[in-house]
PDB file of C-alpha atoms in Angstrom:
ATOM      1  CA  UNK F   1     -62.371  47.734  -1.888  1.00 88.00           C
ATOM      2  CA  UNK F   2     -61.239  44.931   0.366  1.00 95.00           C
ATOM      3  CA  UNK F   3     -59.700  46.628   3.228  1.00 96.00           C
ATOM      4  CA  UNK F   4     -63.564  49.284   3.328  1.00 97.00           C
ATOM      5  CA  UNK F   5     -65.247  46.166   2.948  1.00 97.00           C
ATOM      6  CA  UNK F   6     -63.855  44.583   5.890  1.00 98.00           C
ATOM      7  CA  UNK F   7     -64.375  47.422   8.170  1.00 98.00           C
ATOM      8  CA  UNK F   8     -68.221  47.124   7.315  1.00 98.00           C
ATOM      9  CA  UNK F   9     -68.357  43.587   7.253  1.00 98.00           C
ATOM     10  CA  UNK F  10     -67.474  43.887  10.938  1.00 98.00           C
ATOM     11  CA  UNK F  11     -69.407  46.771  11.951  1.00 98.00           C
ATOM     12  CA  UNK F  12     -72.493  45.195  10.547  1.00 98.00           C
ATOM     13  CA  UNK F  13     -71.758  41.778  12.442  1.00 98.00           C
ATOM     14  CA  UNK F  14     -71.193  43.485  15.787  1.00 98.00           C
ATOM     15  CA  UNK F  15     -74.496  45.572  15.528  1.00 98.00           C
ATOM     16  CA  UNK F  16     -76.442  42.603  15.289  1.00 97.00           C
ATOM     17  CA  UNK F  17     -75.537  41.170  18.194  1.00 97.00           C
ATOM     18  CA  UNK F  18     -75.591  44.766  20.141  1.00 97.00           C
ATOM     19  CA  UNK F  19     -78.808  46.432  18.854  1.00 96.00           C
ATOM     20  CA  UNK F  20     -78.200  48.107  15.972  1.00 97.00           C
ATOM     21  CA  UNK F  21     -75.510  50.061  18.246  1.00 96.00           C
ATOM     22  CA  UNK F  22     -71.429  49.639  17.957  1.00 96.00           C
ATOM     23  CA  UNK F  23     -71.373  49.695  21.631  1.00 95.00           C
ATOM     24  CA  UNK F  24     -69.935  46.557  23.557  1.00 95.00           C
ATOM     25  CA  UNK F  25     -71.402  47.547  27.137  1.00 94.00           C
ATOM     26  CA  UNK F  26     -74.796  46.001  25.521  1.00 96.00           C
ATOM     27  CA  UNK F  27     -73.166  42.919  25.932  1.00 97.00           C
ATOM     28  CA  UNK F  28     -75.478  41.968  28.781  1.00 97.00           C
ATOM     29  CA  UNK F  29     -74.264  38.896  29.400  1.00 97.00           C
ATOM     30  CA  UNK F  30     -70.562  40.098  29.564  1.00 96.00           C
ATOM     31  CA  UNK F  31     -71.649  43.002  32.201  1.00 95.00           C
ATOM     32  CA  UNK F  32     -71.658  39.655  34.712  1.00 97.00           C
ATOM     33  CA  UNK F  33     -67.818  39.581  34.117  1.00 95.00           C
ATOM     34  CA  UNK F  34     -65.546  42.349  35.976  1.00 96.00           C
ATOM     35  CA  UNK F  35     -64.776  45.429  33.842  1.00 94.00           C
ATOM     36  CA  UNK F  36     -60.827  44.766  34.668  1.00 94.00           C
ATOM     37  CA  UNK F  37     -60.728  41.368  34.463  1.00 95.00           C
ATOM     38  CA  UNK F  38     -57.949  39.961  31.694  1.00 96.00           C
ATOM     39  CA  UNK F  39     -58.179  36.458  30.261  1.00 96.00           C
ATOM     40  CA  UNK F  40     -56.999  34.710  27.505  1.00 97.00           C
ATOM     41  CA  UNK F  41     -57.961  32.308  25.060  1.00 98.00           C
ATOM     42  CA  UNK F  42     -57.292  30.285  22.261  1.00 98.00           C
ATOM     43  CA  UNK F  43     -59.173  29.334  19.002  1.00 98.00           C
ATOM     44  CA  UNK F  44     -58.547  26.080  17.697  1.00 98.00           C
ATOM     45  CA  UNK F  45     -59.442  24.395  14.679  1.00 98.00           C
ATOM     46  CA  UNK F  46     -61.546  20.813  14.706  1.00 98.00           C
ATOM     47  CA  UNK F  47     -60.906  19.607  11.478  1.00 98.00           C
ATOM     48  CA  UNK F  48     -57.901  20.392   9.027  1.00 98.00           C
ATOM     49  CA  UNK F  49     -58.313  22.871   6.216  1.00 98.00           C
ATOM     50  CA  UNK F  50     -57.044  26.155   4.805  1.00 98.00           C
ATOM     51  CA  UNK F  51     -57.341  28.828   7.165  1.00 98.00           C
ATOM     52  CA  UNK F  52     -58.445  32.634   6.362  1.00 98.00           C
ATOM     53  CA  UNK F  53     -59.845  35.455   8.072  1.00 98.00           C
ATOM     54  CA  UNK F  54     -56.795  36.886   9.968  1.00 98.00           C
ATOM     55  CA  UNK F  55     -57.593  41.199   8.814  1.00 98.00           C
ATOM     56  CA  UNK F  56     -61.725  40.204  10.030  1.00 98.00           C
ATOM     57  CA  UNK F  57     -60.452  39.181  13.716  1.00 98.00           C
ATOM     58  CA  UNK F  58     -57.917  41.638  14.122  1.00 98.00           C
ATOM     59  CA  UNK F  59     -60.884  44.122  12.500  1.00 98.00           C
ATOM     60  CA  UNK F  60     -63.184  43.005  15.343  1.00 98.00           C
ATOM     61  CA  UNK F  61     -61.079  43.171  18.350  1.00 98.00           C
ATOM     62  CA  UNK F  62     -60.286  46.639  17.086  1.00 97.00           C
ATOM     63  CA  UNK F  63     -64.156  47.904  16.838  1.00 98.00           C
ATOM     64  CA  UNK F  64     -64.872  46.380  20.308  1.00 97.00           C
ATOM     65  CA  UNK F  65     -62.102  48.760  21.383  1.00 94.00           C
ATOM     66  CA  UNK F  66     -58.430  46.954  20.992  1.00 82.00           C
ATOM     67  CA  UNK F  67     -57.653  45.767  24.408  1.00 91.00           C
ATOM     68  CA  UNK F  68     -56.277  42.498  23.329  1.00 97.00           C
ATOM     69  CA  UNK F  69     -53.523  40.853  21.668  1.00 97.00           C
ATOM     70  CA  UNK F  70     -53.535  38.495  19.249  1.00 98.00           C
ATOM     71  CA  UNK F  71     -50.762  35.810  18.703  1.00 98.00           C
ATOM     72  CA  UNK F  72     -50.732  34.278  15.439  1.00 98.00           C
ATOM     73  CA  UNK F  73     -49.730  30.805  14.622  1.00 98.00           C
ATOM     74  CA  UNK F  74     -50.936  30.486  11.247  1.00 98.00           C
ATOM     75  CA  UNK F  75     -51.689  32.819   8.320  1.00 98.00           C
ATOM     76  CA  UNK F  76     -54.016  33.033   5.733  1.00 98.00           C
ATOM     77  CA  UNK F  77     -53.796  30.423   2.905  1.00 98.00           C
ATOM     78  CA  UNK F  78     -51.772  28.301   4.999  1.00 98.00           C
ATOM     79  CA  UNK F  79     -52.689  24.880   5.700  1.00 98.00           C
ATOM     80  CA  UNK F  80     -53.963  23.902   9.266  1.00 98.00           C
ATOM     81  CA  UNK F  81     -55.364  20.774  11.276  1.00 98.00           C
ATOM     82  CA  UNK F  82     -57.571  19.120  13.613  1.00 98.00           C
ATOM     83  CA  UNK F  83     -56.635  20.254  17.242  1.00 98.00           C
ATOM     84  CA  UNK F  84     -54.187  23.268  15.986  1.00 98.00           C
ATOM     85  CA  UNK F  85     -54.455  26.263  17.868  1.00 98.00           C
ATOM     86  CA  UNK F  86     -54.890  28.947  15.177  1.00 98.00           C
ATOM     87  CA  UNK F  87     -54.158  32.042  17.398  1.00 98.00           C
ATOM     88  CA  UNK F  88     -54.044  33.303  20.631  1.00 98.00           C
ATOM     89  CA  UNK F  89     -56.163  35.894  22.780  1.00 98.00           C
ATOM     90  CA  UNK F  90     -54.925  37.808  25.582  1.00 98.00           C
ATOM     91  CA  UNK F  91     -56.499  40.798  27.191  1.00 97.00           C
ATOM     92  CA  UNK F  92     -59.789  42.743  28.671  1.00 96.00           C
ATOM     93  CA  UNK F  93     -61.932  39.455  29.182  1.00 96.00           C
ATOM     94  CA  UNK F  94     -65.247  41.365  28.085  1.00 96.00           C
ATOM     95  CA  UNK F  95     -64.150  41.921  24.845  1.00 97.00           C
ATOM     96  CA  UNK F  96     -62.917  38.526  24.060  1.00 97.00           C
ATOM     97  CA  UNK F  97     -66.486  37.560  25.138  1.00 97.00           C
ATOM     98  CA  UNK F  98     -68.176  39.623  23.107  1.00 98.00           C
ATOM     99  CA  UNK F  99     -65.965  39.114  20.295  1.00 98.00           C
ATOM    100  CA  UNK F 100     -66.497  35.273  20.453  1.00 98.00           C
ATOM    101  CA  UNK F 101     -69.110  34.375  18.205  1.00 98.00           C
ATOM    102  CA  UNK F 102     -68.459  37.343  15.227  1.00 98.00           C
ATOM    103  CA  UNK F 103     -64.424  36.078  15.262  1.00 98.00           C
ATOM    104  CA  UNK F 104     -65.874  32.729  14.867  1.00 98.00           C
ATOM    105  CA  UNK F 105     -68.047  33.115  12.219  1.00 98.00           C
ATOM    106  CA  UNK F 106     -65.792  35.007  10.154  1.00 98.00           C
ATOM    107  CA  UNK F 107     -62.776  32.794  10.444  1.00 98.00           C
ATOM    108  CA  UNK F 108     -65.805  29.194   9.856  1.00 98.00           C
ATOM    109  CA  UNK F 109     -66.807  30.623   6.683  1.00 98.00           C
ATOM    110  CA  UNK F 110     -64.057  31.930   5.197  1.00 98.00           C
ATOM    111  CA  UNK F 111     -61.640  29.067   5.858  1.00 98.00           C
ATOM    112  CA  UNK F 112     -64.458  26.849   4.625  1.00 98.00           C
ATOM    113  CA  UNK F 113     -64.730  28.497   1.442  1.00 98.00           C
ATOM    114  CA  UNK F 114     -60.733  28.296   1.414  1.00 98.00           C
ATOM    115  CA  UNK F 115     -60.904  24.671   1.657  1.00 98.00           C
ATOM    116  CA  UNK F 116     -63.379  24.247  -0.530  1.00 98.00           C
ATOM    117  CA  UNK F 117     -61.465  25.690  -3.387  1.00 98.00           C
ATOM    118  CA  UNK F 118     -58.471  24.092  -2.658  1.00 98.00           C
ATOM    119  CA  UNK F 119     -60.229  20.744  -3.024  1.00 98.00           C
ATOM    120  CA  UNK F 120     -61.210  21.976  -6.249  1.00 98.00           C
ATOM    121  CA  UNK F 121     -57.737  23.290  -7.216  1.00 98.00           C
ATOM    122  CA  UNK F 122     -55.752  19.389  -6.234  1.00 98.00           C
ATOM    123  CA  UNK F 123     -58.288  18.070  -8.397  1.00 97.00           C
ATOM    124  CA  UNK F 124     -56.879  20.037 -11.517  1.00 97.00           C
ATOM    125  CA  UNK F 125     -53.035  19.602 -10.717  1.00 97.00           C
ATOM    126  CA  UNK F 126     -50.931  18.583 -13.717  1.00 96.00           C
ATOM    127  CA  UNK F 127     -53.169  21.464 -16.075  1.00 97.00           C
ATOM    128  CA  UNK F 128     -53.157  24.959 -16.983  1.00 95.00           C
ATOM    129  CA  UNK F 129     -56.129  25.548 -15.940  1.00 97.00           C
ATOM    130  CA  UNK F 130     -57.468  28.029 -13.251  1.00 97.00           C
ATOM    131  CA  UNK F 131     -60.512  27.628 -11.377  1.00 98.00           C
ATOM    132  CA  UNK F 132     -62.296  31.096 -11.523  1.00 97.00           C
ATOM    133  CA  UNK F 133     -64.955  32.027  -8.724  1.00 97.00           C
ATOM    134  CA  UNK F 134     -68.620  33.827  -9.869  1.00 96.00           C
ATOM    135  CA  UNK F 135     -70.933  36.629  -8.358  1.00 96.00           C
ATOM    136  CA  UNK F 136     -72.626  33.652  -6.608  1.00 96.00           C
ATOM    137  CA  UNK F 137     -71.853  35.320  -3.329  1.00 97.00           C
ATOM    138  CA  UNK F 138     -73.793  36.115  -0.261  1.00 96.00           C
ATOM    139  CA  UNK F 139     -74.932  40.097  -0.198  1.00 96.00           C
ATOM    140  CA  UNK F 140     -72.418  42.333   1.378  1.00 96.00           C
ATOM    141  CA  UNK F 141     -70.034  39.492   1.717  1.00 97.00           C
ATOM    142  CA  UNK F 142     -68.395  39.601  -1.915  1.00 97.00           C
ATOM    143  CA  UNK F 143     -65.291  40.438  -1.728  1.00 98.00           C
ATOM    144  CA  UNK F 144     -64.856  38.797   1.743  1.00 98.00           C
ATOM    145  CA  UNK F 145     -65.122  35.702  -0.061  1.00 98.00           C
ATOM    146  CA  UNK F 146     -63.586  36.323  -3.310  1.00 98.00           C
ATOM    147  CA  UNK F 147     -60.772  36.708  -1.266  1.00 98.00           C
ATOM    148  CA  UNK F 148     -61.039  33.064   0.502  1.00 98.00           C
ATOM    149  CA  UNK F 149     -61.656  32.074  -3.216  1.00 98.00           C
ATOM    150  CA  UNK F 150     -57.976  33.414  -3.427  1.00 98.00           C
ATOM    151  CA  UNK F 151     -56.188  31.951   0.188  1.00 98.00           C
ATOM    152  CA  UNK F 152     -57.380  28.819  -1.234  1.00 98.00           C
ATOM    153  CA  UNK F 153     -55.830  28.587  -4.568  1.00 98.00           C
ATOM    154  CA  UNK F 154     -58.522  29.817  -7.254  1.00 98.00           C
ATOM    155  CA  UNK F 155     -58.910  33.383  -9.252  1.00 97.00           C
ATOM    156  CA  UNK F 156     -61.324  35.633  -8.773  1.00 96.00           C
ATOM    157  CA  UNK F 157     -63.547  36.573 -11.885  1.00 94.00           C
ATOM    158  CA  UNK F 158     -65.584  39.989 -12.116  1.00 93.00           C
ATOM    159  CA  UNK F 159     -65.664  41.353  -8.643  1.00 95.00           C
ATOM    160  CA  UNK F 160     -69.518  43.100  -9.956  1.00 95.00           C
ATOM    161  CA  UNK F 161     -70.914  44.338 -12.624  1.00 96.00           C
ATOM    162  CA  UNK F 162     -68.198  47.064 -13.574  1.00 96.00           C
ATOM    163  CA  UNK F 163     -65.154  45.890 -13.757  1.00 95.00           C
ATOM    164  CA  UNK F 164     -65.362  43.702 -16.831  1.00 96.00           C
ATOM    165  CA  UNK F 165     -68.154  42.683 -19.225  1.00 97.00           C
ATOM    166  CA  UNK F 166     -70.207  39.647 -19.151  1.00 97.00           C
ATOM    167  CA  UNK F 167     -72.048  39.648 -21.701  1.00 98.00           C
ATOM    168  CA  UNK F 168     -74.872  36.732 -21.962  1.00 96.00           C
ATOM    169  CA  UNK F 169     -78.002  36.109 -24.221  1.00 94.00           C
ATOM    170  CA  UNK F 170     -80.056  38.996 -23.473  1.00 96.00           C
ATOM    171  CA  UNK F 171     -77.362  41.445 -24.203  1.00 97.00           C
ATOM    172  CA  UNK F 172     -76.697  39.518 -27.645  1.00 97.00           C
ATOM    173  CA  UNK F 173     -80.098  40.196 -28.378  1.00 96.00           C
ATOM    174  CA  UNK F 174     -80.827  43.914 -27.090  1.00 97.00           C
ATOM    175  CA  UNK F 175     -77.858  44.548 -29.206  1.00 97.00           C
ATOM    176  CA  UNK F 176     -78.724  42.817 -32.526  1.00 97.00           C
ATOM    177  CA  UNK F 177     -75.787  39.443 -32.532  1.00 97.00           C
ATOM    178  CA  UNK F 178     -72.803  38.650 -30.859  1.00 97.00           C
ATOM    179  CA  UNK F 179     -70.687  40.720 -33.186  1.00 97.00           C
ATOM    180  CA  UNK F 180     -72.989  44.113 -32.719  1.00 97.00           C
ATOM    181  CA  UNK F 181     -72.743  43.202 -28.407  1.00 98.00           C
ATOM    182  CA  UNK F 182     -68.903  43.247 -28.890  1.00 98.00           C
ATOM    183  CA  UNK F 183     -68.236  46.209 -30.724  1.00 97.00           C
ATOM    184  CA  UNK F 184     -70.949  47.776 -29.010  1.00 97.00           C
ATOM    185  CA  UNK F 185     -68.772  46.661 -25.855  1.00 98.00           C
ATOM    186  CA  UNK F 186     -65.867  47.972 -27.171  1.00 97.00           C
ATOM    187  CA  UNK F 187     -66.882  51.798 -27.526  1.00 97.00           C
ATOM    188  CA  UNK F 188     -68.737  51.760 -24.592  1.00 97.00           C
ATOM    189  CA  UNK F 189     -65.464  50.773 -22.218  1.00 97.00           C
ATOM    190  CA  UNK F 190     -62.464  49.878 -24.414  1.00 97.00           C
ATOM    191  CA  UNK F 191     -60.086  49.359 -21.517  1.00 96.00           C
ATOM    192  CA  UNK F 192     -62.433  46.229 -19.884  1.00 97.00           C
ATOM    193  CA  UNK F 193     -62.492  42.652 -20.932  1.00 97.00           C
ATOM    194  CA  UNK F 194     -65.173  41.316 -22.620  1.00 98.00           C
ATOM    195  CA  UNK F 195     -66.318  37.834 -21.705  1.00 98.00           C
ATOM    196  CA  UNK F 196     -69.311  36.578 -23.673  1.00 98.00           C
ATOM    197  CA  UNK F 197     -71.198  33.174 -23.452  1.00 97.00           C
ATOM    198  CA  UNK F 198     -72.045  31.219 -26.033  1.00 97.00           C
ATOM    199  CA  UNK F 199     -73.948  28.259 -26.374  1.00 95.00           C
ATOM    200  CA  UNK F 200     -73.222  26.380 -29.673  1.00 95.00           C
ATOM    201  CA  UNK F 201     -69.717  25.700 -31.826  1.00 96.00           C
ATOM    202  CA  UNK F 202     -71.730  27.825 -34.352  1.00 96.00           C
ATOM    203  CA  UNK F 203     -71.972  30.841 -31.449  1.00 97.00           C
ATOM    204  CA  UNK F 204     -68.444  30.418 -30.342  1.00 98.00           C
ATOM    205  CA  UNK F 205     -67.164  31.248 -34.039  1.00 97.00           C
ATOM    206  CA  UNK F 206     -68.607  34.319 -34.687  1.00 97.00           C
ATOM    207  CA  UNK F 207     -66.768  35.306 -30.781  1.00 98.00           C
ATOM    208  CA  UNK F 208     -63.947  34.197 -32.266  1.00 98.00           C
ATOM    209  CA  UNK F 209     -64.258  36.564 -35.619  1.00 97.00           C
ATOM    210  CA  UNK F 210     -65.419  39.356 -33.146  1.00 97.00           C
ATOM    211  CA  UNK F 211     -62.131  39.233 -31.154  1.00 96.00           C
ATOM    212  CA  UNK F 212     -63.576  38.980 -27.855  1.00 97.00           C
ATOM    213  CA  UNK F 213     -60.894  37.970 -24.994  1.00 97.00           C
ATOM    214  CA  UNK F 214     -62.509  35.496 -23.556  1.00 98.00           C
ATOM    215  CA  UNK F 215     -65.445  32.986 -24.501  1.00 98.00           C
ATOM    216  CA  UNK F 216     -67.467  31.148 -21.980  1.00 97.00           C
ATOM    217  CA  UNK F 217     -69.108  27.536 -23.149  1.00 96.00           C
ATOM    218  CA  UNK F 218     -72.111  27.895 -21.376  1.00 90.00           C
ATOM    219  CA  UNK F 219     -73.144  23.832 -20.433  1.00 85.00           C
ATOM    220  CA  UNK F 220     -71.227  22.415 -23.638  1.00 91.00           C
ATOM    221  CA  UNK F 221     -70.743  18.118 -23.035  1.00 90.00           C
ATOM    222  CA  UNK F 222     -67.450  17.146 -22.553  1.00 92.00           C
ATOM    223  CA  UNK F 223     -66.890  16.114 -26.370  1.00 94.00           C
ATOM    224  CA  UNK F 224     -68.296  19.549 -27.294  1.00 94.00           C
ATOM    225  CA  UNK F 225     -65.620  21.067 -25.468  1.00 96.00           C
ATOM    226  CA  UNK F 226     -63.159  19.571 -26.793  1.00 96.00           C
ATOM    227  CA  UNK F 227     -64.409  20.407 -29.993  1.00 97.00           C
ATOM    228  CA  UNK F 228     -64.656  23.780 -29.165  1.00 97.00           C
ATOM    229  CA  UNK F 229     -60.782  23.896 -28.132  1.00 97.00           C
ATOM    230  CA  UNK F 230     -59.587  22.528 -31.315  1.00 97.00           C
ATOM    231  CA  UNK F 231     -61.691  25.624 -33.031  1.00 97.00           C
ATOM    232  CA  UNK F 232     -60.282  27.831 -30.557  1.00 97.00           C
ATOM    233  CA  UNK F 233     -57.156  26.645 -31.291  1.00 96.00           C
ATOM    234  CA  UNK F 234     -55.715  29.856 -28.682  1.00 95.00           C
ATOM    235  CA  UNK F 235     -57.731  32.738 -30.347  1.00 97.00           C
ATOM    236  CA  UNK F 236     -59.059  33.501 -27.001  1.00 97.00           C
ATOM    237  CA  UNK F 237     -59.257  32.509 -23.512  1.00 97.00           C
ATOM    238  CA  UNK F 238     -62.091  29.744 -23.093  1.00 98.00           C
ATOM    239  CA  UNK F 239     -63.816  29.137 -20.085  1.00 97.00           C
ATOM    240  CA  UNK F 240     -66.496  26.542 -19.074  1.00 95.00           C
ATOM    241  CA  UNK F 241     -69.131  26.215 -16.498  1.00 90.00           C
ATOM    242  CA  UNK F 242     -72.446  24.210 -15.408  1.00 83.00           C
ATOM    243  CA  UNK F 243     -72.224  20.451 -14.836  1.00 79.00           C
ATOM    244  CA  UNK F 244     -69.045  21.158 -13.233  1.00 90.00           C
ATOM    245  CA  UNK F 245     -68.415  19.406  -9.466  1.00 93.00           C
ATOM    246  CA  UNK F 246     -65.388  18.509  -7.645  1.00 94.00           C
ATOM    247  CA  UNK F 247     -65.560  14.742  -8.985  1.00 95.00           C
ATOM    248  CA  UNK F 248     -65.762  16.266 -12.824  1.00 94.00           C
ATOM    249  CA  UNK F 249     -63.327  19.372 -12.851  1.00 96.00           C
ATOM    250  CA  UNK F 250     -60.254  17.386 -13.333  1.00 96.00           C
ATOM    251  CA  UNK F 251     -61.373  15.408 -16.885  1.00 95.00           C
ATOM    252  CA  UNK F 252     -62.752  19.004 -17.904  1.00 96.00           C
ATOM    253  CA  UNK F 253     -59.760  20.430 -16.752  1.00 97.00           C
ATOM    254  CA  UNK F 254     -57.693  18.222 -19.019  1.00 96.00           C
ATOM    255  CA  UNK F 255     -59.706  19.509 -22.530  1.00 96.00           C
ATOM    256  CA  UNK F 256     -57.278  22.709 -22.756  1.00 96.00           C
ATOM    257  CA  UNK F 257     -59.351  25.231 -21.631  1.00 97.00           C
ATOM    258  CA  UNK F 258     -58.287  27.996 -20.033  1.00 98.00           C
ATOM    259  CA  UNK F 259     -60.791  28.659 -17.059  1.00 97.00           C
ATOM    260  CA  UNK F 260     -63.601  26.863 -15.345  1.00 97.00           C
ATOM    261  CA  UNK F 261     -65.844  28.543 -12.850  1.00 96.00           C
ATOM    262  CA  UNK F 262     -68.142  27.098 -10.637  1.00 96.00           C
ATOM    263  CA  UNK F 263     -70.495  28.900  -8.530  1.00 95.00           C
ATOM    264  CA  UNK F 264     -70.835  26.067  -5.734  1.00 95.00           C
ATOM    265  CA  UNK F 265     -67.810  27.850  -4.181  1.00 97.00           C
ATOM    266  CA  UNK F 266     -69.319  30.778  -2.760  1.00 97.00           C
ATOM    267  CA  UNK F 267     -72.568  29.607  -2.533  1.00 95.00           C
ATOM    268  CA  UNK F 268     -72.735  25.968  -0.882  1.00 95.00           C
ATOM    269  CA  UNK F 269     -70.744  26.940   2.175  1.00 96.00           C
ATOM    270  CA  UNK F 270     -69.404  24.177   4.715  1.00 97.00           C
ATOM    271  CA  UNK F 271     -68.247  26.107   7.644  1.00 98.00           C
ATOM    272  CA  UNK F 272     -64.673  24.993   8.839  1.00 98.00           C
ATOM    273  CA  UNK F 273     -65.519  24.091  12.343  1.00 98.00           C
ATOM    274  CA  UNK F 274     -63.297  25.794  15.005  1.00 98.00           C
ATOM    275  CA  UNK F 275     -64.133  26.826  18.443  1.00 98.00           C
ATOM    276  CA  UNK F 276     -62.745  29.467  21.374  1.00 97.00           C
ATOM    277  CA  UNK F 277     -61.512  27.733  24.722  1.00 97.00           C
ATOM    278  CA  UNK F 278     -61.349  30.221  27.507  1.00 94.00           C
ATOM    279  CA  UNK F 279     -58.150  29.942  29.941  1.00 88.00           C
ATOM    280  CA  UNK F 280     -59.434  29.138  33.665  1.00 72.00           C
ATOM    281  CA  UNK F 281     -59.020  32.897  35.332  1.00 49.00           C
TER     282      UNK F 281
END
């Protein structure tokens, strides 16, 4: 899905700025500049963090028409700072200029969910633990960011509603208890994972006699969970979320479950500020 998703990610970026229309010469402003002119440029970073977004710049130079080169002098996932010059444009000087702002976007949001999660992840060092993203995403940007969920050290969960079973309170009860839902589950896909929450010790038992795979404690305290993980005691995979922030996730970390996901990483978005400094033609 990623590498489709990309290609419209762009395209939808670059028609907002030209009218609905994938056509750069409605660029007004870059119609002052001289059709042959070349220039380079260089995008540099103002504060350190984990950089992504390489395939989304390459995939917008390429729309505008792919008269420029791009020098790279970082990757994705890789770990940049303040004043480093993350790559290099040289080529038609329109294009750069109209590429500006969507380049910029892509590579401020996606390196600042990157860095987000990797804040997150050095927080639960020394544990088995994985931090797992959620569908808390912004429409028609999912799997953009699941995949800056990745560059910066966490897992993705579900990409949507297909790929794996969620199952949550209102499925429980449309299908008559947890063990009906799970069996239910089972004959309806048996090749998915089924992921149910619960919400009391009491819940997470019958999961357990059920056989689901993995068992989400939806908002249990921190002595609950540990209760819960003695029950457990590896049946299934256990996962946690709600109350969960970067100054908590390393004590809940330590209980001995097996995930945690927090939405907060695709959906309270600090932008990784870095800007585009034009060479003097």
């Amino acid at each position: 899905m990623l590498e489709e998703d990309i290609r419209l990610n762009v395209e939808s970026a670059l028609k907002e700025d030209l009218g609905g229309v994938l056509d750069p010469n409605r660029d007004i402003s870059a119609q002052l500049i001289p059709a042959d002119l070349e220039s380079e440029a260089a995008v540099i970073s103002r504060e350190s963090g984990i950089f992504c977004g390489e395939k989304w710049v390459e995939e917008t130079l390429r729309q505008l028409g792919g008269n420029v080169d791009v020098t790279w002098f970082t990757k994705d996932g890789e770990h940049v700072k303040a004043g480093q010059e993350l790559f290099h444009l040289k080529g038609n000087a329109r294009v750069i200029a109209t590429a500006e702002r969507t380049i910029l976007n892509f590579v401020q949001m996606l390196s600042g969910v990157a860095t987000a999660v990797h804040s997150y992840v050095k927080e639960m060092e020394g544990t088995s633990c994985n931090l797992f993203d959620t569908r808390k995403t912004i429409p028609g940007l999912r799997t953009a960011l699941k995949y800056a969920v990745a560059c910066g050290g966490g897992k993705n969960h579900r990409i949507g509603l297909f790929d794996m079973f969620f199952i949550k309170g209102r499925h429980v009860q449309a299908a008559g208890g947890i063990k009906n839902a799970i069996l239910k589950a089972r004959e309806i896909a048996p090749d998915k994972k089924i992921d149910i929450m619960v919400e009391s010790l009491e819940e997470l038992k019958e999961a357990l006699e059920a056989k689901a795979d993995v068992i989400m404690l939806d908002n249990f305290d921190y002595a609950q969970i540990e209760e819960a993980v003695a029950v457990n005691n590896h049946q299934a995979k256990l996962e946690i979320s709600g109350n969960v922030n970067l100054e908590t996730i390393g004590k809940f970390a330590k209980t001995g479950v097996d995930f945690i996901s927090v939405g907060a990483l695709t959906k309270h978005i600090t932008a990784l500020e870095v800007y585009m400094r034009f060479a003097k033609d």
